[in-house]
């Protein structure tokens, strides 16, 4: 019993694997690969404890290929070369399967070396990563691999896995029975972040620290579960996929005026302790998604952000919550974002031409001889402080970047400007 329980009861056939039915359900692609024995180079992408290593083991046994396991955090190219050399021996007579965990930790040069061996067929690669491979894997290697995304397990799947673990532990501990309430199993499952290995390890510690009654039953109490620290039930990495996914969901929820979702993703970000990112994103949202529909939003949000930065956690959560609720419930406009985006596209893609002479700087000796400001009309000398004259360069003089969104504030501003343009006096 030196190995953790999760390792001791690791499934040996595909049908015993819990969850991932979108990949290993009957008729699904990975199920077919496992059973037909024709294994391509693959990348398994997903959170820990969801079956990536287990399925690699099953594939190895099914194909009778020699399985080697390396972790990219400590492995080197020489380790791979040593494995390849075994392909010429009896050990590799049916082929070699290399399971490379955390491949995102291999640099480009190391991944290129790996590519050479996968291309000539000396090894079949199954790489696993918790990070999005599209961001971390060398493109040439990525194009030669099938990518399978593993999902966090749901509560029902984890409960099923825990019940199987209880059966195994009962035999190991020579116990008449292990008595644990269904709600306690649900509690462990809900607090395992979709990670079956974590849930099983918690269960093992809990059971080993529970008492036997006079009939030989191990009785698990809620108090014992509480004493075995379960920890956070959200996986959050400031520098990984979860960070960018959470930030994306945060902004989209506010943009979609869903205050409950906005607060939920704020809570995730707070749990990650990333105050600076939260503040920056709130300021962006105030202009990108609310903008001119409620111009005062950015002023209020800036005050909330300043308060949060001065307070620090845990009190910072209160002004941050205020900002999120305000932005969710504010009218929305992306006209400022769209306007500058279009203007930048013209700068980058067109010959926009020179600034018109009459609005160029004329406050220096010799400016008049160059035609600077000669025909400039000072708006304050005209009715309503407006006069019709050209401001854009000739090449793009009819360009339109700003289109008011359909909200009360922008309609009011638009109507005002149009009225003075049409009433020049």
mmCIF file of C-alpha atoms in Angstrom:
data_model
loop_
_atom_site.group_PDB
_atom_site.id
_atom_site.type_symbol
_atom_site.label_atom_id
_atom_site.label_comp_id
_atom_site.label_asym_id
_atom_site.label_seq_id
_atom_site.Cartn_x
_atom_site.Cartn_y
_atom_site.Cartn_z
ATOM 1 C CA UNK A 1 0.000 0.000 0.000
ATOM 2 C CA UNK A 2 2.952 2.356 -0.565
ATOM 3 C CA UNK A 3 1.445 3.711 -3.760
ATOM 4 C CA UNK A 4 -1.478 6.152 -3.450
ATOM 5 C CA UNK A 5 -4.892 4.541 -3.747
ATOM 6 C CA UNK A 6 -5.575 6.358 -7.033
ATOM 7 C CA UNK A 7 -2.538 4.618 -8.521
ATOM 8 C CA UNK A 8 -3.381 1.209 -7.059
ATOM 9 C CA UNK A 9 -6.870 1.166 -8.562
ATOM 10 C CA UNK A 10 -6.008 2.748 -11.914
ATOM 11 C CA UNK A 11 -8.313 1.204 -14.601
ATOM 12 C CA UNK A 12 -6.741 -1.353 -16.934
ATOM 13 C CA UNK A 13 -9.400 -1.425 -19.640
ATOM 14 C CA UNK A 14 -11.069 1.487 -21.411
ATOM 15 C CA UNK A 15 -14.549 0.509 -20.234
ATOM 16 C CA UNK A 16 -13.541 1.063 -16.600
ATOM 17 C CA UNK A 17 -12.367 4.641 -17.135
ATOM 18 C CA UNK A 18 -14.652 7.177 -15.472
ATOM 19 C CA UNK A 19 -15.885 10.125 -17.534
ATOM 20 C CA UNK A 20 -14.591 11.471 -20.905
ATOM 21 C CA UNK A 21 -17.472 9.833 -22.764
ATOM 22 C CA UNK A 22 -17.079 12.425 -25.532
ATOM 23 C CA UNK A 23 -13.737 10.719 -26.272
ATOM 24 C CA UNK A 24 -14.006 7.109 -25.075
ATOM 25 C CA UNK A 25 -17.705 6.377 -25.336
ATOM 26 C CA UNK A 26 -18.482 3.541 -27.761
ATOM 27 C CA UNK A 27 -18.118 4.786 -31.311
ATOM 28 C CA UNK A 28 -16.027 7.804 -30.289
ATOM 29 C CA UNK A 29 -12.656 8.387 -31.934
ATOM 30 C CA UNK A 30 -10.365 7.637 -28.976
ATOM 31 C CA UNK A 31 -12.334 4.511 -28.120
ATOM 32 C CA UNK A 32 -11.772 3.288 -31.670
ATOM 33 C CA UNK A 33 -8.052 4.119 -31.544
ATOM 34 C CA UNK A 34 -7.634 2.145 -28.321
ATOM 35 C CA UNK A 35 -9.435 -0.890 -29.708
ATOM 36 C CA UNK A 36 -8.047 -1.044 -33.244
ATOM 37 C CA UNK A 37 -4.452 -0.689 -32.089
ATOM 38 C CA UNK A 38 -3.473 1.818 -34.787
ATOM 39 C CA UNK A 39 -2.168 4.644 -32.655
ATOM 40 C CA UNK A 40 -1.286 8.045 -34.152
ATOM 41 C CA UNK A 41 0.836 10.669 -32.414
ATOM 42 C CA UNK A 42 -1.474 12.378 -29.942
ATOM 43 C CA UNK A 43 -1.652 15.243 -27.495
ATOM 44 C CA UNK A 44 -3.914 14.865 -24.459
ATOM 45 C CA UNK A 45 -4.944 18.308 -23.223
ATOM 46 C CA UNK A 46 -6.825 18.877 -19.994
ATOM 47 C CA UNK A 47 -6.666 19.376 -16.218
ATOM 48 C CA UNK A 48 -4.989 16.896 -13.851
ATOM 49 C CA UNK A 49 -6.702 13.772 -12.584
ATOM 50 C CA UNK A 50 -9.101 13.235 -15.494
ATOM 51 C CA UNK A 51 -7.670 10.074 -17.122
ATOM 52 C CA UNK A 52 -4.864 11.161 -19.475
ATOM 53 C CA UNK A 53 -2.176 8.874 -18.021
ATOM 54 C CA UNK A 54 -4.649 6.044 -17.488
ATOM 55 C CA UNK A 55 -5.680 5.983 -21.131
ATOM 56 C CA UNK A 56 -2.028 6.108 -22.248
ATOM 57 C CA UNK A 57 -1.363 3.027 -20.089
ATOM 58 C CA UNK A 58 -4.348 1.221 -21.586
ATOM 59 C CA UNK A 59 -3.217 2.048 -25.127
ATOM 60 C CA UNK A 60 0.229 0.671 -24.346
ATOM 61 C CA UNK A 61 -1.162 -2.619 -23.043
ATOM 62 C CA UNK A 62 -3.639 -2.943 -25.903
ATOM 63 C CA UNK A 63 -0.995 -2.416 -28.593
ATOM 64 C CA UNK A 64 1.771 -4.277 -26.716
ATOM 65 C CA UNK A 65 4.094 -1.374 -27.403
ATOM 66 C CA UNK A 66 6.827 -0.745 -24.862
ATOM 67 C CA UNK A 67 5.735 2.237 -22.757
ATOM 68 C CA UNK A 68 8.211 4.838 -21.548
ATOM 69 C CA UNK A 69 7.163 7.743 -19.365
ATOM 70 C CA UNK A 70 8.986 11.044 -19.134
ATOM 71 C CA UNK A 71 8.108 14.357 -17.526
ATOM 72 C CA UNK A 72 9.168 17.365 -19.583
ATOM 73 C CA UNK A 73 9.997 19.367 -16.452
ATOM 74 C CA UNK A 74 13.029 17.133 -15.812
ATOM 75 C CA UNK A 75 13.605 15.159 -19.038
ATOM 76 C CA UNK A 76 16.082 16.067 -21.774
ATOM 77 C CA UNK A 77 16.646 15.223 -25.439
ATOM 78 C CA UNK A 78 19.285 12.677 -24.383
ATOM 79 C CA UNK A 79 16.591 10.798 -22.429
ATOM 80 C CA UNK A 80 14.565 10.523 -25.628
ATOM 81 C CA UNK A 81 17.633 9.385 -27.594
ATOM 82 C CA UNK A 82 18.228 6.620 -25.050
ATOM 83 C CA UNK A 83 14.630 5.476 -25.468
ATOM 84 C CA UNK A 84 14.946 5.486 -29.264
ATOM 85 C CA UNK A 85 18.019 3.287 -29.043
ATOM 86 C CA UNK A 86 15.856 0.650 -27.353
ATOM 87 C CA UNK A 87 13.691 0.515 -30.459
ATOM 88 C CA UNK A 88 16.511 -1.500 -32.039
ATOM 89 C CA UNK A 89 16.455 -4.054 -29.216
ATOM 90 C CA UNK A 90 13.988 -6.786 -28.298
ATOM 91 C CA UNK A 91 12.352 -4.330 -25.868
ATOM 92 C CA UNK A 92 11.027 -2.318 -28.767
ATOM 93 C CA UNK A 93 10.160 -5.138 -31.141
ATOM 94 C CA UNK A 94 6.487 -4.072 -31.342
ATOM 95 C CA UNK A 95 7.253 -0.396 -31.220
ATOM 96 C CA UNK A 96 7.803 2.214 -28.570
ATOM 97 C CA UNK A 97 5.177 4.434 -27.014
ATOM 98 C CA UNK A 98 6.523 7.557 -25.322
ATOM 99 C CA UNK A 99 4.237 9.229 -22.824
ATOM 100 C CA UNK A 100 5.617 12.733 -22.284
ATOM 101 C CA UNK A 101 3.865 14.550 -19.467
ATOM 102 C CA UNK A 102 3.773 18.363 -19.264
ATOM 103 C CA UNK A 103 5.164 18.773 -22.781
ATOM 104 C CA UNK A 104 4.631 22.543 -22.510
ATOM 105 C CA UNK A 105 7.862 22.626 -20.500
ATOM 106 C CA UNK A 106 9.922 21.480 -23.518
ATOM 107 C CA UNK A 107 11.424 24.413 -25.391
ATOM 108 C CA UNK A 108 11.262 24.753 -29.182
ATOM 109 C CA UNK A 109 14.606 23.055 -29.760
ATOM 110 C CA UNK A 110 13.604 20.077 -27.617
ATOM 111 C CA UNK A 111 10.263 19.790 -29.398
ATOM 112 C CA UNK A 112 12.024 19.882 -32.774
ATOM 113 C CA UNK A 113 14.228 16.970 -31.710
ATOM 114 C CA UNK A 114 11.100 15.104 -30.669
ATOM 115 C CA UNK A 115 9.560 15.823 -34.069
ATOM 116 C CA UNK A 116 12.388 14.006 -35.848
ATOM 117 C CA UNK A 117 11.716 10.764 -33.971
ATOM 118 C CA UNK A 118 7.958 10.895 -34.470
ATOM 119 C CA UNK A 119 8.346 11.546 -38.198
ATOM 120 C CA UNK A 120 10.614 8.557 -38.839
ATOM 121 C CA UNK A 121 8.333 6.306 -36.813
ATOM 122 C CA UNK A 122 10.923 5.358 -34.201
ATOM 123 C CA UNK A 123 8.478 6.303 -31.466
ATOM 124 C CA UNK A 124 4.760 6.938 -31.140
ATOM 125 C CA UNK A 125 4.175 10.005 -29.017
ATOM 126 C CA UNK A 126 1.408 10.615 -26.525
ATOM 127 C CA UNK A 127 2.068 13.999 -24.952
ATOM 128 C CA UNK A 128 -0.045 15.451 -22.181
ATOM 129 C CA UNK A 129 -0.441 19.036 -21.049
ATOM 130 C CA UNK A 130 -2.666 21.086 -18.793
ATOM 131 C CA UNK A 131 -2.129 24.115 -21.050
ATOM 132 C CA UNK A 132 -3.677 24.878 -24.422
ATOM 133 C CA UNK A 133 -1.345 23.160 -26.939
ATOM 134 C CA UNK A 134 -2.076 25.792 -29.578
ATOM 135 C CA UNK A 135 -0.118 28.258 -27.437
ATOM 136 C CA UNK A 136 2.684 26.048 -26.186
ATOM 137 C CA UNK A 137 3.436 23.363 -28.755
ATOM 138 C CA UNK A 138 5.737 23.915 -31.752
ATOM 139 C CA UNK A 139 3.506 24.236 -34.841
ATOM 140 C CA UNK A 140 5.276 21.558 -36.894
ATOM 141 C CA UNK A 141 4.849 19.049 -34.060
ATOM 142 C CA UNK A 142 1.283 20.151 -33.438
ATOM 143 C CA UNK A 143 0.346 19.551 -37.078
ATOM 144 C CA UNK A 144 1.505 15.925 -36.837
ATOM 145 C CA UNK A 145 -0.526 15.086 -33.751
ATOM 146 C CA UNK A 146 -4.196 14.534 -33.023
ATOM 147 C CA UNK A 147 -5.359 16.726 -30.147
ATOM 148 C CA UNK A 148 -7.849 15.361 -27.610
ATOM 149 C CA UNK A 149 -9.309 17.701 -24.999
ATOM 150 C CA UNK A 150 -10.075 16.044 -21.666
ATOM 151 C CA UNK A 151 -12.761 17.705 -19.553
ATOM 152 C CA UNK A 152 -12.969 18.064 -15.757
ATOM 153 C CA UNK A 153 -15.097 15.217 -14.407
ATOM 154 C CA UNK A 154 -18.584 15.992 -13.203
ATOM 155 C CA UNK A 155 -19.768 15.224 -9.675
ATOM 156 C CA UNK A 156 -21.613 12.061 -10.722
ATOM 157 C CA UNK A 157 -18.526 10.634 -12.432
ATOM 158 C CA UNK A 158 -16.372 11.325 -9.383
ATOM 159 C CA UNK A 159 -18.900 9.735 -7.021
ATOM 160 C CA UNK A 160 -18.841 6.631 -9.239
ATOM 161 C CA UNK A 161 -15.025 6.597 -9.037
ATOM 162 C CA UNK A 162 -15.148 7.016 -5.250
ATOM 163 C CA UNK A 163 -17.534 4.083 -4.870
ATOM 164 C CA UNK A 164 -15.139 1.879 -6.845
ATOM 165 C CA UNK A 165 -12.320 3.070 -4.593
ATOM 166 C CA UNK A 166 -14.327 2.175 -1.479
ATOM 167 C CA UNK A 167 -14.771 -1.394 -2.748
ATOM 168 C CA UNK A 168 -11.004 -1.745 -3.222
ATOM 169 C CA UNK A 169 -10.186 -0.205 0.156
ATOM 170 C CA UNK A 170 -12.661 -2.480 1.901
ATOM 171 C CA UNK A 171 -10.731 -5.499 0.603
ATOM 172 C CA UNK A 172 -7.332 -4.013 1.432
ATOM 173 C CA UNK A 173 -8.336 -3.067 4.983
ATOM 174 C CA UNK A 174 -10.204 -6.327 5.610
ATOM 175 C CA UNK A 175 -13.184 -4.309 6.706
ATOM 176 C CA UNK A 176 -16.719 -5.670 6.952
ATOM 177 C CA UNK A 177 -17.939 -2.477 5.324
ATOM 178 C CA UNK A 178 -17.040 1.180 4.872
ATOM 179 C CA UNK A 179 -19.954 3.347 5.889
ATOM 180 C CA UNK A 180 -20.003 6.837 4.411
ATOM 181 C CA UNK A 181 -23.001 9.026 3.752
ATOM 182 C CA UNK A 182 -23.905 9.717 0.108
ATOM 183 C CA UNK A 183 -23.931 13.453 0.829
ATOM 184 C CA UNK A 184 -20.374 13.220 2.141
ATOM 185 C CA UNK A 185 -19.294 11.549 -1.088
ATOM 186 C CA UNK A 186 -21.003 14.375 -2.948
ATOM 187 C CA UNK A 187 -19.201 16.923 -0.770
ATOM 188 C CA UNK A 188 -15.791 15.403 -1.537
ATOM 189 C CA UNK A 189 -16.678 15.257 -5.241
ATOM 190 C CA UNK A 190 -17.811 18.874 -5.384
ATOM 191 C CA UNK A 191 -14.580 20.006 -3.758
ATOM 192 C CA UNK A 192 -12.151 18.097 -5.958
ATOM 193 C CA UNK A 193 -12.110 20.503 -8.943
ATOM 194 C CA UNK A 194 -13.184 17.765 -11.363
ATOM 195 C CA UNK A 195 -10.028 15.804 -10.412
ATOM 196 C CA UNK A 196 -10.747 12.144 -9.602
ATOM 197 C CA UNK A 197 -7.211 11.505 -8.355
ATOM 198 C CA UNK A 198 -7.570 14.333 -5.833
ATOM 199 C CA UNK A 199 -10.962 13.013 -4.713
ATOM 200 C CA UNK A 200 -9.649 9.455 -4.244
ATOM 201 C CA UNK A 201 -6.615 10.678 -2.311
ATOM 202 C CA UNK A 202 -8.890 12.680 0.003
ATOM 203 C CA UNK A 203 -11.105 9.654 0.463
ATOM 204 C CA UNK A 204 -8.152 7.429 1.333
ATOM 205 C CA UNK A 205 -6.894 9.835 4.013
ATOM 206 C CA UNK A 206 -10.404 10.171 5.436
ATOM 207 C CA UNK A 207 -10.996 6.407 5.624
ATOM 208 C CA UNK A 208 -7.566 5.658 7.100
ATOM 209 C CA UNK A 209 -8.343 8.194 9.831
ATOM 210 C CA UNK A 210 -11.830 6.869 10.592
ATOM 211 C CA UNK A 211 -12.698 4.378 13.344
ATOM 212 C CA UNK A 212 -13.979 0.812 13.249
ATOM 213 C CA UNK A 213 -17.121 -0.052 15.112
ATOM 214 C CA UNK A 214 -17.649 -3.288 17.054
ATOM 215 C CA UNK A 215 -18.907 -5.051 13.911
ATOM 216 C CA UNK A 216 -15.718 -4.274 11.968
ATOM 217 C CA UNK A 217 -17.242 -1.490 9.886
ATOM 218 C CA UNK A 218 -15.189 1.612 9.158
ATOM 219 C CA UNK A 219 -17.488 4.549 9.901
ATOM 220 C CA UNK A 220 -16.704 7.876 8.229
ATOM 221 C CA UNK A 221 -17.923 10.997 10.016
ATOM 222 C CA UNK A 222 -18.366 14.442 8.530
ATOM 223 C CA UNK A 223 -16.022 15.812 11.195
ATOM 224 C CA UNK A 224 -13.204 13.637 9.868
ATOM 225 C CA UNK A 225 -13.781 14.915 6.331
ATOM 226 C CA UNK A 226 -13.677 18.511 7.580
ATOM 227 C CA UNK A 227 -10.432 17.845 9.450
ATOM 228 C CA UNK A 228 -8.808 16.519 6.270
ATOM 229 C CA UNK A 229 -8.308 19.859 4.533
ATOM 230 C CA UNK A 230 -9.925 19.732 1.138
ATOM 231 C CA UNK A 231 -8.809 23.194 0.035
ATOM 232 C CA UNK A 232 -10.056 25.273 -2.858
ATOM 233 C CA UNK A 233 -12.321 23.693 -5.430
ATOM 234 C CA UNK A 234 -11.283 25.989 -8.275
ATOM 235 C CA UNK A 235 -8.138 25.441 -10.336
ATOM 236 C CA UNK A 236 -6.576 28.830 -11.010
ATOM 237 C CA UNK A 237 -3.168 29.564 -12.495
ATOM 238 C CA UNK A 238 -2.238 33.220 -13.029
ATOM 239 C CA UNK A 239 -0.112 32.281 -16.027
ATOM 240 C CA UNK A 240 -2.153 29.458 -17.540
ATOM 241 C CA UNK A 241 -5.293 28.822 -19.562
ATOM 242 C CA UNK A 242 -7.578 29.142 -16.549
ATOM 243 C CA UNK A 243 -6.453 32.755 -16.094
ATOM 244 C CA UNK A 244 -7.241 33.809 -19.663
ATOM 245 C CA UNK A 245 -10.451 31.778 -19.787
ATOM 246 C CA UNK A 246 -11.668 33.373 -16.552
ATOM 247 C CA UNK A 247 -10.792 36.891 -17.702
ATOM 248 C CA UNK A 248 -12.606 36.236 -20.992
ATOM 249 C CA UNK A 249 -15.699 34.909 -19.227
ATOM 250 C CA UNK A 250 -15.568 37.849 -16.798
ATOM 251 C CA UNK A 251 -15.688 40.486 -19.534
ATOM 252 C CA UNK A 252 -18.226 38.628 -21.676
ATOM 253 C CA UNK A 253 -20.566 38.231 -18.687
ATOM 254 C CA UNK A 254 -20.433 41.966 -17.923
ATOM 255 C CA UNK A 255 -20.871 42.776 -21.625
ATOM 256 C CA UNK A 256 -23.895 40.473 -21.609
ATOM 257 C CA UNK A 257 -25.364 42.292 -18.554
ATOM 258 C CA UNK A 258 -25.381 39.083 -16.464
ATOM 259 C CA UNK A 259 -24.605 40.427 -13.006
ATOM 260 C CA UNK A 260 -24.603 36.997 -11.335
ATOM 261 C CA UNK A 261 -22.101 35.593 -13.804
ATOM 262 C CA UNK A 262 -20.019 38.769 -13.507
ATOM 263 C CA UNK A 263 -19.815 38.353 -9.731
ATOM 264 C CA UNK A 264 -19.059 34.635 -10.084
ATOM 265 C CA UNK A 265 -16.044 35.222 -12.311
ATOM 266 C CA UNK A 266 -14.952 38.130 -10.125
ATOM 267 C CA UNK A 267 -14.971 35.686 -7.198
ATOM 268 C CA UNK A 268 -12.750 33.285 -9.177
ATOM 269 C CA UNK A 269 -10.294 36.083 -9.925
ATOM 270 C CA UNK A 270 -10.340 37.220 -6.291
ATOM 271 C CA UNK A 271 -9.630 33.644 -5.208
ATOM 272 C CA UNK A 272 -6.598 33.730 -7.491
ATOM 273 C CA UNK A 273 -5.435 36.885 -5.707
ATOM 274 C CA UNK A 274 -4.871 38.741 -8.970
ATOM 275 C CA UNK A 275 -5.924 42.284 -7.991
ATOM 276 C CA UNK A 276 -4.023 44.135 -10.727
ATOM 277 C CA UNK A 277 -5.576 42.094 -13.556
ATOM 278 C CA UNK A 278 -9.084 42.619 -12.150
ATOM 279 C CA UNK A 279 -8.579 46.388 -11.921
ATOM 280 C CA UNK A 280 -7.118 46.684 -15.426
ATOM 281 C CA UNK A 281 -9.933 44.650 -16.917
ATOM 282 C CA UNK A 282 -12.651 46.675 -15.186
ATOM 283 C CA UNK A 283 -11.173 49.902 -16.566
ATOM 284 C CA UNK A 284 -11.059 48.400 -20.067
ATOM 285 C CA UNK A 285 -14.674 47.238 -19.824
ATOM 286 C CA UNK A 286 -15.823 50.691 -18.676
ATOM 287 C CA UNK A 287 -14.685 52.141 -22.027
ATOM 288 C CA UNK A 288 -14.939 49.154 -24.377
ATOM 289 C CA UNK A 289 -18.378 47.873 -23.402
ATOM 290 C CA UNK A 290 -20.154 50.749 -21.662
ATOM 291 C CA UNK A 291 -18.357 53.743 -23.142
ATOM 292 C CA UNK A 292 -20.517 56.643 -24.239
ATOM 293 C CA UNK A 293 -23.749 54.939 -23.264
ATOM 294 C CA UNK A 294 -22.859 55.966 -19.699
ATOM 295 C CA UNK A 295 -19.715 58.162 -19.777
ATOM 296 C CA UNK A 296 -19.593 58.483 -15.977
ATOM 297 C CA UNK A 297 -19.096 54.729 -15.608
ATOM 298 C CA UNK A 298 -15.336 54.978 -16.086
ATOM 299 C CA UNK A 299 -15.105 57.691 -13.428
ATOM 300 C CA UNK A 300 -16.958 55.573 -10.883
ATOM 301 C CA UNK A 301 -15.026 52.432 -11.819
ATOM 302 C CA UNK A 302 -11.734 54.325 -11.493
ATOM 303 C CA UNK A 303 -12.756 55.339 -7.972
ATOM 304 C CA UNK A 304 -13.649 51.719 -7.140
ATOM 305 C CA UNK A 305 -10.357 50.479 -8.587
ATOM 306 C CA UNK A 306 -8.345 53.091 -6.664
ATOM 307 C CA UNK A 307 -10.134 52.087 -3.471
ATOM 308 C CA UNK A 308 -9.463 48.399 -4.116
ATOM 309 C CA UNK A 309 -5.771 49.028 -4.769
ATOM 310 C CA UNK A 310 -5.471 51.079 -1.585
ATOM 311 C CA UNK A 311 -7.379 48.587 0.546
ATOM 312 C CA UNK A 312 -5.888 45.361 -0.796
ATOM 313 C CA UNK A 313 -7.490 41.984 -0.184
ATOM 314 C CA UNK A 314 -9.723 40.956 1.494
ATOM 315 C CA UNK A 315 -11.523 44.340 1.712
ATOM 316 C CA UNK A 316 -10.844 45.112 -1.967
ATOM 317 C CA UNK A 317 -13.582 42.663 -2.905
ATOM 318 C CA UNK A 318 -16.261 45.184 -1.892
ATOM 319 C CA UNK A 319 -15.434 48.091 -4.263
ATOM 320 C CA UNK A 320 -14.636 45.537 -6.978
ATOM 321 C CA UNK A 321 -18.090 44.040 -6.534
ATOM 322 C CA UNK A 322 -19.589 47.537 -6.713
ATOM 323 C CA UNK A 323 -17.816 48.169 -10.016
ATOM 324 C CA UNK A 324 -18.971 44.864 -11.505
ATOM 325 C CA UNK A 325 -22.604 45.426 -10.508
ATOM 326 C CA UNK A 326 -22.521 48.964 -11.939
ATOM 327 C CA UNK A 327 -21.027 47.825 -15.254
ATOM 328 C CA UNK A 328 -23.385 44.855 -15.615
ATOM 329 C CA UNK A 329 -26.417 47.057 -15.094
ATOM 330 C CA UNK A 330 -25.222 49.960 -17.258
ATOM 331 C CA UNK A 331 -26.369 50.552 -20.859
ATOM 332 C CA UNK A 332 -23.855 49.173 -23.342
ATOM 333 C CA UNK A 333 -21.990 50.754 -26.246
ATOM 334 C CA UNK A 334 -18.869 49.613 -28.095
ATOM 335 C CA UNK A 335 -18.743 52.665 -30.381
ATOM 336 C CA UNK A 336 -15.475 53.950 -28.852
ATOM 337 C CA UNK A 337 -13.810 50.552 -29.361
ATOM 338 C CA UNK A 338 -15.098 50.161 -32.935
ATOM 339 C CA UNK A 339 -14.230 53.764 -33.846
ATOM 340 C CA UNK A 340 -10.566 53.616 -32.893
ATOM 341 C CA UNK A 341 -10.244 50.101 -34.339
ATOM 342 C CA UNK A 342 -11.383 51.357 -37.758
ATOM 343 C CA UNK A 343 -9.127 54.410 -37.576
ATOM 344 C CA UNK A 344 -6.104 52.243 -36.765
ATOM 345 C CA UNK A 345 -6.950 49.883 -39.635
ATOM 346 C CA UNK A 346 -6.814 52.822 -42.054
ATOM 347 C CA UNK A 347 -3.465 53.946 -40.643
ATOM 348 C CA UNK A 348 -2.059 50.437 -41.030
ATOM 349 C CA UNK A 349 -3.528 49.550 -44.425
ATOM 350 C CA UNK A 350 -3.971 52.779 -46.418
ATOM 351 C CA UNK A 351 -1.970 55.714 -47.681
ATOM 352 C CA UNK A 352 -3.986 58.192 -45.641
ATOM 353 C CA UNK A 353 -2.137 61.237 -46.986
ATOM 354 C CA UNK A 354 -0.948 64.405 -45.322
ATOM 355 C CA UNK A 355 -2.665 66.491 -42.692
ATOM 356 C CA UNK A 356 -4.501 69.381 -44.433
ATOM 357 C CA UNK A 357 -2.426 72.601 -44.483
ATOM 358 C CA UNK A 358 -5.053 74.737 -42.778
ATOM 359 C CA UNK A 359 -4.998 72.674 -39.571
ATOM 360 C CA UNK A 360 -1.243 72.108 -39.367
ATOM 361 C CA UNK A 361 0.868 74.023 -36.855
ATOM 362 C CA UNK A 362 1.311 77.657 -37.910
ATOM 363 C CA UNK A 363 2.906 79.113 -34.798
ATOM 364 C CA UNK A 364 6.409 79.640 -36.099
ATOM 365 C CA UNK A 365 8.244 81.987 -38.430
ATOM 366 C CA UNK A 366 7.796 81.084 -42.056
ATOM 367 C CA UNK A 367 4.641 79.032 -41.492
ATOM 368 C CA UNK A 368 2.523 81.336 -43.681
ATOM 369 C CA UNK A 369 4.878 80.929 -46.636
ATOM 370 C CA UNK A 370 4.274 77.180 -46.369
ATOM 371 C CA UNK A 371 0.508 77.714 -46.319
ATOM 372 C CA UNK A 372 0.102 76.610 -42.720
ATOM 373 C CA UNK A 373 -3.175 77.734 -41.053
ATOM 374 C CA UNK A 374 -3.762 80.338 -43.793
ATOM 375 C CA UNK A 375 -7.367 79.319 -44.421
ATOM 376 C CA UNK A 376 -8.143 77.910 -40.980
ATOM 377 C CA UNK A 377 -11.550 78.879 -39.622
ATOM 378 C CA UNK A 378 -11.704 79.299 -35.836
ATOM 379 C CA UNK A 379 -14.995 77.598 -34.768
ATOM 380 C CA UNK A 380 -15.566 79.983 -31.866
ATOM 381 C CA UNK A 381 -16.029 82.833 -34.340
ATOM 382 C CA UNK A 382 -19.140 81.134 -35.722
ATOM 383 C CA UNK A 383 -22.674 80.456 -34.560
ATOM 384 C CA UNK A 384 -22.917 77.559 -32.086
ATOM 385 C CA UNK A 385 -19.101 77.340 -32.163
ATOM 386 C CA UNK A 386 -19.257 75.328 -35.354
ATOM 387 C CA UNK A 387 -18.049 75.865 -38.925
ATOM 388 C CA UNK A 388 -17.915 73.383 -41.768
ATOM 389 C CA UNK A 389 -14.335 72.691 -42.883
ATOM 390 C CA UNK A 390 -12.184 69.670 -43.769
ATOM 391 C CA UNK A 391 -10.168 68.033 -40.998
ATOM 392 C CA UNK A 392 -9.296 64.598 -42.421
ATOM 393 C CA UNK A 393 -6.506 64.151 -45.026
ATOM 394 C CA UNK A 394 -7.655 64.307 -48.669
ATOM 395 C CA UNK A 395 -7.149 60.557 -49.214
ATOM 396 C CA UNK A 396 -9.679 59.626 -46.524
ATOM 397 C CA UNK A 397 -11.774 62.792 -46.268
ATOM 398 C CA UNK A 398 -15.069 60.842 -46.386
ATOM 399 C CA UNK A 399 -14.045 58.207 -43.841
ATOM 400 C CA UNK A 400 -16.562 57.433 -41.071
ATOM 401 C CA UNK A 401 -15.177 55.821 -37.915
ATOM 402 C CA UNK A 402 -17.733 56.676 -35.288
ATOM 403 C CA UNK A 403 -21.291 55.446 -35.491
ATOM 404 C CA UNK A 404 -23.387 56.138 -32.394
ATOM 405 C CA UNK A 405 -24.892 53.140 -30.682
ATOM 406 C CA UNK A 406 -28.595 52.946 -29.998
ATOM 407 C CA UNK A 407 -28.704 54.434 -26.499
ATOM 408 C CA UNK A 408 -30.109 57.591 -24.941
ATOM 409 C CA UNK A 409 -26.797 59.340 -24.293
ATOM 410 C CA UNK A 410 -25.266 58.869 -27.737
ATOM 411 C CA UNK A 411 -28.523 59.636 -29.496
ATOM 412 C CA UNK A 412 -28.713 62.906 -27.553
ATOM 413 C CA UNK A 413 -25.126 63.879 -28.436
ATOM 414 C CA UNK A 414 -25.587 62.899 -32.083
ATOM 415 C CA UNK A 415 -28.812 64.847 -32.419
ATOM 416 C CA UNK A 416 -27.183 67.927 -30.864
ATOM 417 C CA UNK A 417 -24.210 67.901 -33.271
ATOM 418 C CA UNK A 418 -26.469 67.284 -36.257
ATOM 419 C CA UNK A 419 -28.721 70.190 -35.262
ATOM 420 C CA UNK A 420 -25.868 72.714 -35.142
ATOM 421 C CA UNK A 421 -24.437 71.384 -38.398
ATOM 422 C CA UNK A 422 -27.800 71.967 -40.057
ATOM 423 C CA UNK A 423 -28.258 75.394 -38.439
ATOM 424 C CA UNK A 424 -24.995 77.128 -39.246
ATOM 425 C CA UNK A 425 -26.468 80.657 -38.939
#
